[in-house]
Amino acid sequence: MCQLLGMNANTPTDVMFSFAGLACRADEHKDGFGIGFFEERGLRHFIDHHGARSSPVAELVKHYPIKSLNVVAHIRKATQGRVALENTHPFVRELWGRYWVFAHNGDLKGFVPRLHGAFRPVGDTDSERAFCWLMQELDKAHADLPTIDELTCTLAELLPLPARHGTFNLLLSNGQALWAHGSTKLHSLERRHPFGAATLADEDLTVDFAARTQPGDRVAIVATEPLTAGEPWSAFAPGELRVFVDGECRLRRCG
Amino acid sequence: MCQLLGMNANTPTDVMFSFAGLACRADEHKDGFGIGFFEERGLRHFIDHHGARSSPVAELVKHYPIKSLNVVAHIRKATQGRVALENTHPFVRELWGRYWVFAHNGDLKGFVPRLHGAFRPVGDTDSERAFCWLMQELDKAHADLPTIDELTCTLAELLPLPARHGTFNLLLSNGQALWAHGSTKLHSLERRHPFGAATLADEDLTVDFAARTQPGDRVAIVATEPLTAGEPWSAFAPGELRVFVDGECRLRRCG
């Protein structure tokens, strides 16, 4: 099963700790990894079809403190599509002068929508096809970049369609917000003042966030499985959509 | 002045040697760098708004032998647009299920075409605006991915329009070919059997390509200035378009 990791914060924050937690689960996920960091409107997009345990690109991500408000990461276990760079999540497209980053965990059987718009898959995964369809439908629904709440409404209408075809845990960000849709397995956590220490569930690594944060800082983390022990991770209901803005969950919509 | 570097080869080839040559010119180019590597249809896209001398991302590129048939790189000296990640070349868009990578050296004064299509700039550079216009016009000219020769004809018609507005040295690739357009300063070089040794023009670094290549290998390099001493670099005429396929120049069109 692939692993998803998303972050949304109200102050530029690095994800080295959480990414280390994700990467240490990479033993069974040797089919590539990817991560997208927004910095204002700009995007850094690192992908590698080597696994996150062995990739020099993953080493860079683990040790270079890239600070971002919105991050989408994915460690791949290929189920559909060849192991190839063009099939590595997250995928990126531009719409309304914003980059959009998408990562998916799950399989969609027989979801072959008509793609008549400006978005076509480069690789051969069901995930990228669903992303292109989503971009096409967003583009049809709004003439220009809508508000986060309007986008959330449109996404809440669109996401059940592919979700009927299988498992559709996903992360989507345009640098303003992080949308997370749970189908079978997704969890989120919000960290805020007073910050404590957190210990990775799988590895002997503890970070004291209190020493590295200000009282007003807020960070939300979304991950396939809880990454830390002893923190209040909240499981998504099947079909639930959560949107994170400025480091907290602004809205939950159950499907 | 920004520096461009492009590579097109008939066998997967790394650009560590040429990138080292480019990066050592980066003292006066502290406003970011970027590089895109095609691997089949997939693309690795590394950008940083730190200069190529100091960036950890550049260090990775210099030491991780990423092998590719088509590479587009750029070291930025900001003339238009803020120093920000979204203004860092090369820019990427998807068209006809292929990624397109574009880097530009020069200024375009007053080139503000109407962008009514599916491609909009994320940043505020004249370069990204020209790239979006180019993608829009290619999309209008062809219903689906045309041949390299058809694309070259269309590009030869389109490129003079922005070029009238200033300096338009550029590199463009979709992973099948590398198009290079010279306006004021661009050079290319083809290396093939029998390979010799090459020495960087600016740094005391020599590589013996004979030891690292097979007789059938061919590599074309495009750069703002010749990167090596003692090799037959060929200067572009003003307005000249060259297209490189399988490591050699397939066509030259003078503007």
PDB file of C-alpha atoms in Angstrom, chain A residues 31-221:
ATOM      1  CA  ASP A  31       8.812   1.781  -6.417  1.00  0.00           C
ATOM      2  CA  GLY A  32       9.568   5.462  -6.063  1.00  0.00           C
ATOM      3  CA  PHE A  33       8.689   8.460  -3.982  1.00  0.00           C
ATOM      4  CA  GLY A  34       7.873  12.071  -4.557  1.00  0.00           C
ATOM      5  CA  ILE A  35       7.287  15.277  -2.658  1.00  0.00           C
ATOM      6  CA  GLY A  36       6.049  18.720  -3.625  1.00  0.00           C
ATOM      7  CA  PHE A  37       6.730  21.827  -1.500  1.00  0.00           C
ATOM      8  CA  PHE A  38       4.988  25.102  -2.140  1.00  0.00           C
ATOM      9  CA  GLU A  39       6.903  28.290  -1.481  1.00  0.00           C
ATOM     10  CA  GLU A  40       4.414  31.090  -2.093  1.00  0.00           C
ATOM     11  CA  ARG A  41       3.158  30.364  -5.624  1.00  0.00           C
ATOM     12  CA  GLY A  42       6.295  28.452  -6.534  1.00  0.00           C
ATOM     13  CA  LEU A  43       6.710  24.712  -6.234  1.00  0.00           C
ATOM     14  CA  ARG A  44       9.635  22.400  -5.629  1.00  0.00           C
ATOM     15  CA  HIS A  45       8.869  18.975  -6.979  1.00  0.00           C
ATOM     16  CA  PHE A  46      11.223  16.093  -6.194  1.00  0.00           C
ATOM     17  CA  ILE A  47      10.516  12.643  -7.568  1.00  0.00           C
ATOM     18  CA  ASP A  48      12.584   9.512  -7.903  1.00  0.00           C
ATOM     19  CA  HIS A  49      11.728   6.035  -9.034  1.00  0.00           C
ATOM     20  CA  HIS A  50      14.245   4.720  -6.563  1.00  0.00           C
ATOM     21  CA  GLY A  51      12.730   4.026  -3.157  1.00  0.00           C
ATOM     22  CA  ALA A  52      12.848   6.628  -0.398  1.00  0.00           C
ATOM     23  CA  ARG A  53      15.311   4.481   1.579  1.00  0.00           C
ATOM     24  CA  SER A  54      17.974   4.483  -1.121  1.00  0.00           C
ATOM     25  CA  SER A  55      17.313   7.607  -3.202  1.00  0.00           C
ATOM     26  CA  PRO A  56      19.860  10.446  -3.058  1.00  0.00           C
ATOM     27  CA  VAL A  57      16.911  12.757  -3.719  1.00  0.00           C
ATOM     28  CA  ALA A  58      15.195  11.471  -0.562  1.00  0.00           C
ATOM     29  CA  GLU A  59      18.460  12.022   1.336  1.00  0.00           C
ATOM     30  CA  LEU A  60      18.402  15.656   0.194  1.00  0.00           C
ATOM     31  CA  VAL A  61      14.799  16.067   1.314  1.00  0.00           C
ATOM     32  CA  LYS A  62      15.586  14.511   4.714  1.00  0.00           C
ATOM     33  CA  HIS A  63      18.509  16.878   5.380  1.00  0.00           C
ATOM     34  CA  TYR A  64      17.705  20.151   3.601  1.00  0.00           C
ATOM     35  CA  PRO A  65      15.188  22.045   5.743  1.00  0.00           C
ATOM     36  CA  ILE A  66      12.835  23.252   3.021  1.00  0.00           C
ATOM     37  CA  LYS A  67      10.199  25.372   4.745  1.00  0.00           C
ATOM     38  CA  SER A  68       6.758  25.395   3.272  1.00  0.00           C
ATOM     39  CA  LEU A  69       3.097  26.065   4.083  1.00  0.00           C
ATOM     40  CA  ASN A  70       1.819  23.170   1.960  1.00  0.00           C
ATOM     41  CA  VAL A  71       3.488  19.835   1.263  1.00  0.00           C
ATOM     42  CA  VAL A  72       2.244  16.727  -0.537  1.00  0.00           C
ATOM     43  CA  ALA A  73       4.359  13.547  -0.443  1.00  0.00           C
ATOM     44  CA  HIS A  74       3.910   9.976  -1.585  1.00  0.00           C
ATOM     45  CA  ILE A  75       5.812   6.728  -1.315  1.00  0.00           C
ATOM     46  CA  ARG A  76       4.778   4.347  -4.043  1.00  0.00           C
ATOM     47  CA  LYS A  77       4.044   0.651  -4.104  1.00  0.00           C
ATOM     48  CA  ALA A  78       3.153   0.087  -7.744  1.00  0.00           C
ATOM     49  CA  THR A  79      -0.223  -1.540  -8.239  1.00  0.00           C
ATOM     50  CA  GLN A  80      -1.176  -0.061 -11.607  1.00  0.00           C
ATOM     51  CA  GLY A  81       1.268   1.383 -14.116  1.00  0.00           C
ATOM     52  CA  ARG A  82       4.911   0.509 -14.685  1.00  0.00           C
ATOM     53  CA  VAL A  83       7.647   1.606 -12.284  1.00  0.00           C
ATOM     54  CA  ALA A  84       8.740   4.679 -14.207  1.00  0.00           C
ATOM     55  CA  LEU A  85       9.398   8.317 -13.458  1.00  0.00           C
ATOM     56  CA  GLU A  86       6.252   9.438 -15.286  1.00  0.00           C
ATOM     57  CA  ASN A  87       4.149   7.250 -12.981  1.00  0.00           C
ATOM     58  CA  THR A  88       5.634   8.669  -9.782  1.00  0.00           C
ATOM     59  CA  HIS A  89       3.379  10.769  -7.543  1.00  0.00           C
ATOM     60  CA  PRO A  90       2.740  13.566  -6.790  1.00  0.00           C
ATOM     61  CA  PHE A  91       1.572  14.804 -10.189  1.00  0.00           C
ATOM     62  CA  VAL A  92       1.598  18.497 -11.076  1.00  0.00           C
ATOM     63  CA  ARG A  93      -0.504  20.611 -13.406  1.00  0.00           C
ATOM     64  CA  GLU A  94      -1.119  24.353 -13.771  1.00  0.00           C
ATOM     65  CA  LEU A  95      -4.649  25.771 -13.653  1.00  0.00           C
ATOM     66  CA  TRP A  96      -5.678  29.445 -13.336  1.00  0.00           C
ATOM     67  CA  GLY A  97      -2.048  30.489 -12.876  1.00  0.00           C
ATOM     68  CA  ARG A  98      -1.533  28.164  -9.890  1.00  0.00           C
ATOM     69  CA  TYR A  99       0.286  24.846  -9.635  1.00  0.00           C
ATOM     70  CA  TRP A 100      -1.810  21.926  -8.378  1.00  0.00           C
ATOM     71  CA  VAL A 101      -0.195  18.908  -6.752  1.00  0.00           C
ATOM     72  CA  PHE A 102      -1.970  15.574  -6.370  1.00  0.00           C
ATOM     73  CA  ALA A 103      -1.073  12.267  -4.749  1.00  0.00           C
ATOM     74  CA  HIS A 104      -3.291   9.197  -4.520  1.00  0.00           C
ATOM     75  CA  ASN A 105      -3.349   5.976  -2.569  1.00  0.00           C
ATOM     76  CA  GLY A 106      -5.558   3.207  -3.868  1.00  0.00           C
ATOM     77  CA  ASP A 107      -6.853   1.673  -7.074  1.00  0.00           C
ATOM     78  CA  LEU A 108      -9.645   2.845  -9.323  1.00  0.00           C
ATOM     79  CA  LYS A 109     -11.089   0.037 -11.427  1.00  0.00           C
ATOM     80  CA  GLY A 110     -12.703   1.030 -14.684  1.00  0.00           C
ATOM     81  CA  PHE A 111     -12.662   4.799 -14.113  1.00  0.00           C
ATOM     82  CA  VAL A 112     -12.001   5.912 -17.675  1.00  0.00           C
ATOM     83  CA  PRO A 113     -13.623   9.345 -17.976  1.00  0.00           C
ATOM     84  CA  ARG A 114     -13.603  11.252 -21.242  1.00  0.00           C
ATOM     85  CA  LEU A 115     -10.691  13.706 -21.197  1.00  0.00           C
ATOM     86  CA  HIS A 116     -11.635  16.404 -23.662  1.00  0.00           C
ATOM     87  CA  GLY A 117      -9.986  19.281 -21.854  1.00  0.00           C
ATOM     88  CA  ALA A 118      -6.480  20.605 -21.521  1.00  0.00           C
ATOM     89  CA  PHE A 119      -5.234  17.953 -19.105  1.00  0.00           C
ATOM     90  CA  ARG A 120      -3.915  14.637 -20.320  1.00  0.00           C
ATOM     91  CA  PRO A 121      -1.955  11.944 -18.501  1.00  0.00           C
ATOM     92  CA  VAL A 122       1.734  11.582 -19.338  1.00  0.00           C
ATOM     93  CA  GLY A 123       2.079   8.194 -17.671  1.00  0.00           C
ATOM     94  CA  ASP A 124      -0.288   5.234 -17.466  1.00  0.00           C
ATOM     95  CA  THR A 125      -1.636   5.218 -13.907  1.00  0.00           C
ATOM     96  CA  ASP A 126      -5.282   5.395 -12.904  1.00  0.00           C
ATOM     97  CA  SER A 127      -4.181   8.082 -10.408  1.00  0.00           C
ATOM     98  CA  GLU A 128      -2.899  10.547 -12.980  1.00  0.00           C
ATOM     99  CA  ARG A 129      -5.986   9.940 -15.117  1.00  0.00           C
ATOM    100  CA  ALA A 130      -8.242  10.770 -12.139  1.00  0.00           C
ATOM    101  CA  PHE A 131      -6.165  13.895 -11.442  1.00  0.00           C
ATOM    102  CA  CYS A 132      -6.467  15.092 -15.060  1.00  0.00           C
ATOM    103  CA  TRP A 133     -10.221  14.531 -14.908  1.00  0.00           C
ATOM    104  CA  LEU A 134     -10.411  16.469 -11.629  1.00  0.00           C
ATOM    105  CA  MET A 135      -8.489  19.413 -13.130  1.00  0.00           C
ATOM    106  CA  GLN A 136     -10.696  19.340 -16.223  1.00  0.00           C
ATOM    107  CA  GLU A 137     -13.874  19.396 -14.122  1.00  0.00           C
ATOM    108  CA  LEU A 138     -12.594  22.158 -11.832  1.00  0.00           C
ATOM    109  CA  ASP A 139     -11.712  24.167 -14.928  1.00  0.00           C
ATOM    110  CA  LYS A 140     -15.244  23.674 -16.290  1.00  0.00           C
ATOM    111  CA  ALA A 141     -16.871  24.583 -12.969  1.00  0.00           C
ATOM    112  CA  HIS A 142     -15.079  27.915 -12.423  1.00  0.00           C
ATOM    113  CA  ALA A 143     -13.959  30.614 -14.853  1.00  0.00           C
ATOM    114  CA  ASP A 144     -11.097  31.687 -12.614  1.00  0.00           C
ATOM    115  CA  LEU A 145      -9.528  30.742  -9.291  1.00  0.00           C
ATOM    116  CA  PRO A 146     -12.431  30.521  -6.807  1.00  0.00           C
ATOM    117  CA  THR A 147     -12.245  30.830  -3.035  1.00  0.00           C
ATOM    118  CA  ILE A 148     -11.114  27.877  -0.957  1.00  0.00           C
ATOM    119  CA  ASP A 149     -14.696  27.315   0.217  1.00  0.00           C
ATOM    120  CA  GLU A 150     -16.036  27.309  -3.338  1.00  0.00           C
ATOM    121  CA  LEU A 151     -13.317  24.863  -4.377  1.00  0.00           C
ATOM    122  CA  THR A 152     -14.193  22.644  -1.429  1.00  0.00           C
ATOM    123  CA  CYS A 153     -17.862  22.567  -2.504  1.00  0.00           C
ATOM    124  CA  THR A 154     -16.912  21.618  -6.065  1.00  0.00           C
ATOM    125  CA  LEU A 155     -14.484  18.951  -4.870  1.00  0.00           C
ATOM    126  CA  ALA A 156     -17.136  17.518  -2.550  1.00  0.00           C
ATOM    127  CA  GLU A 157     -19.364  17.039  -5.606  1.00  0.00           C
ATOM    128  CA  LEU A 158     -16.624  15.625  -7.838  1.00  0.00           C
ATOM    129  CA  LEU A 159     -14.696  13.255  -5.597  1.00  0.00           C
ATOM    130  CA  PRO A 160     -17.465  10.666  -5.050  1.00  0.00           C
ATOM    131  CA  LEU A 161     -17.478   9.869  -8.797  1.00  0.00           C
ATOM    132  CA  PRO A 162     -14.001   8.316  -9.041  1.00  0.00           C
ATOM    133  CA  ALA A 163     -14.328   7.084  -5.444  1.00  0.00           C
ATOM    134  CA  ARG A 164     -17.130   4.722  -6.549  1.00  0.00           C
ATOM    135  CA  HIS A 165     -14.566   2.891  -8.668  1.00  0.00           C
ATOM    136  CA  GLY A 166     -12.341   1.797  -5.826  1.00  0.00           C
ATOM    137  CA  THR A 167     -10.057   3.248  -3.184  1.00  0.00           C
ATOM    138  CA  PHE A 168      -9.498   6.968  -3.392  1.00  0.00           C
ATOM    139  CA  ASN A 169      -7.402   8.317  -0.537  1.00  0.00           C
ATOM    140  CA  LEU A 170      -5.866  11.510  -1.872  1.00  0.00           C
ATOM    141  CA  LEU A 171      -4.091  14.763  -1.162  1.00  0.00           C
ATOM    142  CA  LEU A 172      -4.457  17.886  -3.285  1.00  0.00           C
ATOM    143  CA  SER A 173      -2.949  21.345  -2.837  1.00  0.00           C
ATOM    144  CA  ASN A 174      -2.659  24.539  -4.830  1.00  0.00           C
ATOM    145  CA  GLY A 175      -0.438  26.243  -2.256  1.00  0.00           C
ATOM    146  CA  GLN A 176      -3.383  27.961  -0.544  1.00  0.00           C
ATOM    147  CA  ALA A 177      -4.934  24.954   1.155  1.00  0.00           C
ATOM    148  CA  LEU A 178      -4.555  21.193   1.501  1.00  0.00           C
ATOM    149  CA  TRP A 179      -7.530  19.018   0.593  1.00  0.00           C
ATOM    150  CA  ALA A 180      -7.540  15.456   1.889  1.00  0.00           C
ATOM    151  CA  HIS A 181     -10.093  12.814   0.954  1.00  0.00           C
ATOM    152  CA  GLY A 182     -10.288   9.559   2.864  1.00  0.00           C
ATOM    153  CA  SER A 183     -11.667   6.418   1.369  1.00  0.00           C
ATOM    154  CA  THR A 184     -10.254   3.537   3.385  1.00  0.00           C
ATOM    155  CA  LYS A 185      -7.304   4.815   5.396  1.00  0.00           C
ATOM    156  CA  LEU A 186      -6.225   8.382   6.191  1.00  0.00           C
ATOM    157  CA  HIS A 187      -5.467  10.220   9.420  1.00  0.00           C
ATOM    158  CA  SER A 188      -4.810  13.812  10.396  1.00  0.00           C
ATOM    159  CA  LEU A 189      -3.305  15.588  13.362  1.00  0.00           C
ATOM    160  CA  GLU A 190      -3.105  19.242  14.362  1.00  0.00           C
ATOM    161  CA  ARG A 191      -0.230  20.558  16.410  1.00  0.00           C
ATOM    162  CA  ARG A 192      -0.503  23.941  18.129  1.00  0.00           C
ATOM    163  CA  HIS A 193       0.506  25.767  21.315  1.00  0.00           C
ATOM    164  CA  PRO A 194       1.506  24.398  23.790  1.00  0.00           C
ATOM    165  CA  PHE A 195       3.749  22.218  21.642  1.00  0.00           C
ATOM    166  CA  GLY A 196       5.230  19.108  23.163  1.00  0.00           C
ATOM    167  CA  ALA A 197       7.608  16.421  22.015  1.00  0.00           C
ATOM    168  CA  ALA A 198       6.650  13.796  19.458  1.00  0.00           C
ATOM    169  CA  THR A 199       8.180  10.375  18.897  1.00  0.00           C
ATOM    170  CA  LEU A 200       8.011   8.562  15.581  1.00  0.00           C
ATOM    171  CA  ALA A 201       5.907   5.443  15.777  1.00  0.00           C
ATOM    172  CA  ASP A 202       8.376   3.340  13.771  1.00  0.00           C
ATOM    173  CA  GLU A 203      11.776   4.766  14.562  1.00  0.00           C
ATOM    174  CA  ASP A 204      13.598   5.917  17.651  1.00  0.00           C
ATOM    175  CA  LEU A 205      13.434   9.631  16.818  1.00  0.00           C
ATOM    176  CA  THR A 206      11.944  12.345  19.019  1.00  0.00           C
ATOM    177  CA  VAL A 207      11.554  16.024  18.253  1.00  0.00           C
ATOM    178  CA  ASP A 208      10.706  18.683  20.803  1.00  0.00           C
ATOM    179  CA  PHE A 209       8.514  21.032  18.802  1.00  0.00           C
ATOM    180  CA  ALA A 210       8.273  23.479  21.744  1.00  0.00           C
ATOM    181  CA  ALA A 211      11.900  24.444  21.192  1.00  0.00           C
ATOM    182  CA  ARG A 212      11.365  25.055  17.485  1.00  0.00           C
ATOM    183  CA  THR A 213       8.043  26.915  17.375  1.00  0.00           C
ATOM    184  CA  GLN A 214       6.334  30.157  18.362  1.00  0.00           C
ATOM    185  CA  PRO A 215       3.079  30.254  20.384  1.00  0.00           C
ATOM    186  CA  GLY A 216       0.931  31.182  17.346  1.00  0.00           C
ATOM    187  CA  ASP A 217       2.234  28.416  15.080  1.00  0.00           C
ATOM    188  CA  ARG A 218      -0.185  25.792  13.843  1.00  0.00           C
ATOM    189  CA  VAL A 219       0.607  22.727  11.743  1.00  0.00           C
ATOM    190  CA  ALA A 220      -1.687  20.033  10.384  1.00  0.00           C
ATOM    191  CA  ILE A 221      -0.299  16.689   9.216  1.00  0.00           C
TER     192      ILE A 221
END
